[in-house]
Amino acid sequence: MSDYQSIMLLLFFIFPVMYMIDTALVIIRRNAKHIENRLAFLTICLLASMIFFQYLEQLLSAEYALNISAYMVYPASIAAVSMSVLLHLTATNSYHRLSRWSTIGIAFIPFIMYFLLLAIRGREYLLEGVRVEGFWKQIEVAPAMTVIYGFLVMYSLLNVAICLIAHYKANNSVDRKRFMVLFKANLFYQLATIGVLIVYTAFSPYVYISDSVIFLTTIIWSISLRVYMKNDFLPSTSKKYELLYHFSPTAIIMIDKNMIMKEVNPGALRILGFEKEEELENRSLSEFIVMNERKDMEEAFAASFPKDAWRNRELTIVNRKGQKRAILADTEMMAEGKDWFLLMVIRDITQQQEESRLIHFLAHHDTLTKLPNRYHFNRELEASLKAVKSSKALLGVMLIDLDRFKLINDTLGHQFGDQALIDVAQRLRQNVDHRHLLARLGGDEFIILIKEAEEYDEIVSLAENIHLAFQLPITLQGQDFYLGGSIGISVHPFDDDSSDGLIKRADIAMYNAKHSGGNQYRLYTNEMIALVQRDVKLEKHLRKALKRKEFVLHYQPQINLASGQLIGAEALIRWQSVELGMVHPGEFITLAEQTGLINEIGQWVIAEACQQGKLWQEQGWNDFMLSVNVSSRQFMQPDFVNKVQEILRSSGLEPDRLCLEITESMVVNNLNVARKMLDELVALGIHIAIDDFGTGYSSLSVLRQLPIAIIKIDRSFITDMDAYQGGLSIVKTIVSMGHDLQKQVVAEGVETLDQYEQLKQLGCDKAQGYYYHKPLPLLEFNKLLIAR
Ligand code: C2E
Ligand code: MG
Ligand code: MG
């Protein structure tokens, strides 16, 4: 071989080899970790080695040519084809169902076939000989090798099919585009191969490089691979960003200086409520901003463009579907050609905002009534106190505690308890305005902050209105309930300076209101603390009183007005406390009710009275009725009737000698339950009296429905009888209506002869009072009985 020929050969082969090695390096550098890049790299390396082997073949003497072809050139070329099929199948693997191993198997069939034939049939079966034409060595192939060639052609066509199918199956635009590029590259390769074949055939025998069909097409294939890379076929960093752009849930919009949208990603389409990019093209972003923010946004945009970027700018948009979305926009300037554009990244924070609003609401509100909660109230109180300290205005704290809420909860269940609280909240809401803050402290406690009042009277009149609101019943399950509310008020600057102090003092005032029978309001005074302190002391000792046998019963005689005969007595409890001395029921009954001690105490009273009654019964006091007071909490015990029955049984007292005194509010507040219990008690043979009649809210029509035998007119009416004209007629009316309803009427608190005579004249049945006797200790009462 001449020097000239050697140089030509070198140039002829080494340039393509270098070109291919360069291509392979470019590919692997784009992304060395990605499988597609690795496969493409291997394919090109194999092709490069194949060309290098061909160069060797031409360089060395003819005796080596066949072996080089059989063991180097052909294996490298077939392996390259297999590798490229593998590359295609791997790149499209989301769109076919072949496993990894089957793709490898399919890809390497020609390669395996070739080596099997080589091993079993020998080299001669594939390659017949070598023909030297000038300095060029031409391998003559056997028919078997032509079959393998055929396979290779089929495989290259298979590649065309794979990318075409994947292109149509692709479910996203990125993949579609990618497979189209791949398809075009393959097509280019096919056409180029045909072109080379035509040239070869046409110029044969002048062009004697028949063997180099593979050689040329290889180079073409390598060029085409490089071409698709340019078209971003193979994974690369910019590819990654393109994918991010497409799949990111974040909206990315490119806008120009007039806010016209030039490019939008699918995330942006979604936020704006569109489906296709074209629909948004050349529309202004500001169209979507809500009216009241639009102008500000446009001005801010114009001012910042193109210098300043926006960070976390909150905006509200209304999309095509009419949905309002809260968004957070970040912007960055970018130049394209001579123009400036702005890349805006938008996050949808609607849900986040709704959640944080909800969290804020939950932290500041009571979920049941939707009123502000204690936390919110305290903050507002602090703030208002600060504000009011510089002005001369007053500030009020009004604490409201429901009187009979527990009753509803215990008898009707929590569901109705909740309903009652909601109703109360609604009623309170109607009485306050922007100058107040109404909150629920928890349980059945509400609180109102009067942020600023000019005069004391403003606070008092609010209290009056709220007190009035409690005089109307709440209807639950078709029944009316009178809940009643005890209200305590403290006022800054008179009562206290601090928020804690004001709440504490309102609480003390409320406690006083409750202690005085509830359903009233009280303004805080310093003396009230004494009551609380006394109650704390009372409660402490009350818990031990039963065990220490400190309770006794006094008996107040009851007189038949017509005959003047002693016909009964009311048992009244007294507490002879070691520490506190004699305590009257007015002082401790409410406390006993509040603490629940009343159940045990009341039980003791009934048992004690019944035992005494039995003694009198045995002593021959016939037609002598013993009255015992029952408190509402005691009465509402589910097993109250059973307990009474048990006491009657064990004491042996005739049931019709026993009268239980209940109050109007006990029955009216819970009519159905009360009626059932009263029926059961009456069925035992017991009498029922309504105590303190006239002070509650019951109407006579309600009483008509109940099995009540006796009405006890409250002492206040008896006192009023001679105080003013109308006083007498009220008593007269009660007596006559009572009789109309076939009830006995008893007058309480008769203190004077006048009262006695008037009552007698009115036809009142019985009377009790200091005019006859005060409540007497047992010994004295027994003396009285004997004297009679
Ligand atoms: P009440 O059932 O209305 O009892 C009548 C109260 O009026 C008694 O007060 C009695 O001493 C008083 N009184 C009677 N006649 C006159 C009078 O002519 N003038 C005046 N100013 N007062 C008169 P007491 O004993 O202090 O009882 C007060 C309340 O305590 C009772 O009112 C009753 O509601 C309750 N109470 C008394 N004992 C018991 C008991 O064992 N259980 C329950 N649950 N409550 C009781
Ligand atoms: Mg009584
Ligand atoms: Mg009474």
Short mmCIF file of C-alpha atoms and ligand atoms in Angstrom, two decimals, residues 570 661 691-692 712 714 748, ligand 3:
data_model
loop_
_atom_site.label_atom_id
_atom_site.label_comp_id
_atom_site.label_asym_id
_atom_site.label_seq_id
_atom_site.Cartn_x
_atom_site.Cartn_y
_atom_site.Cartn_z
CA GLU A 570 -94.23 21.56 107.54
CA GLU A 661 -93.82 20.47 98.36
CA ASP A 691 -94.93 25.85 97.24
CA ASP A 692 -94.44 29.61 96.96
CA LYS A 712 -99.44 27.26 98.91
CA ASP A 714 -96.41 32.65 98.68
CA GLU A 748 -98.01 30.88 104.08
MG MG B 3 -93.07 28.61 100.83
#
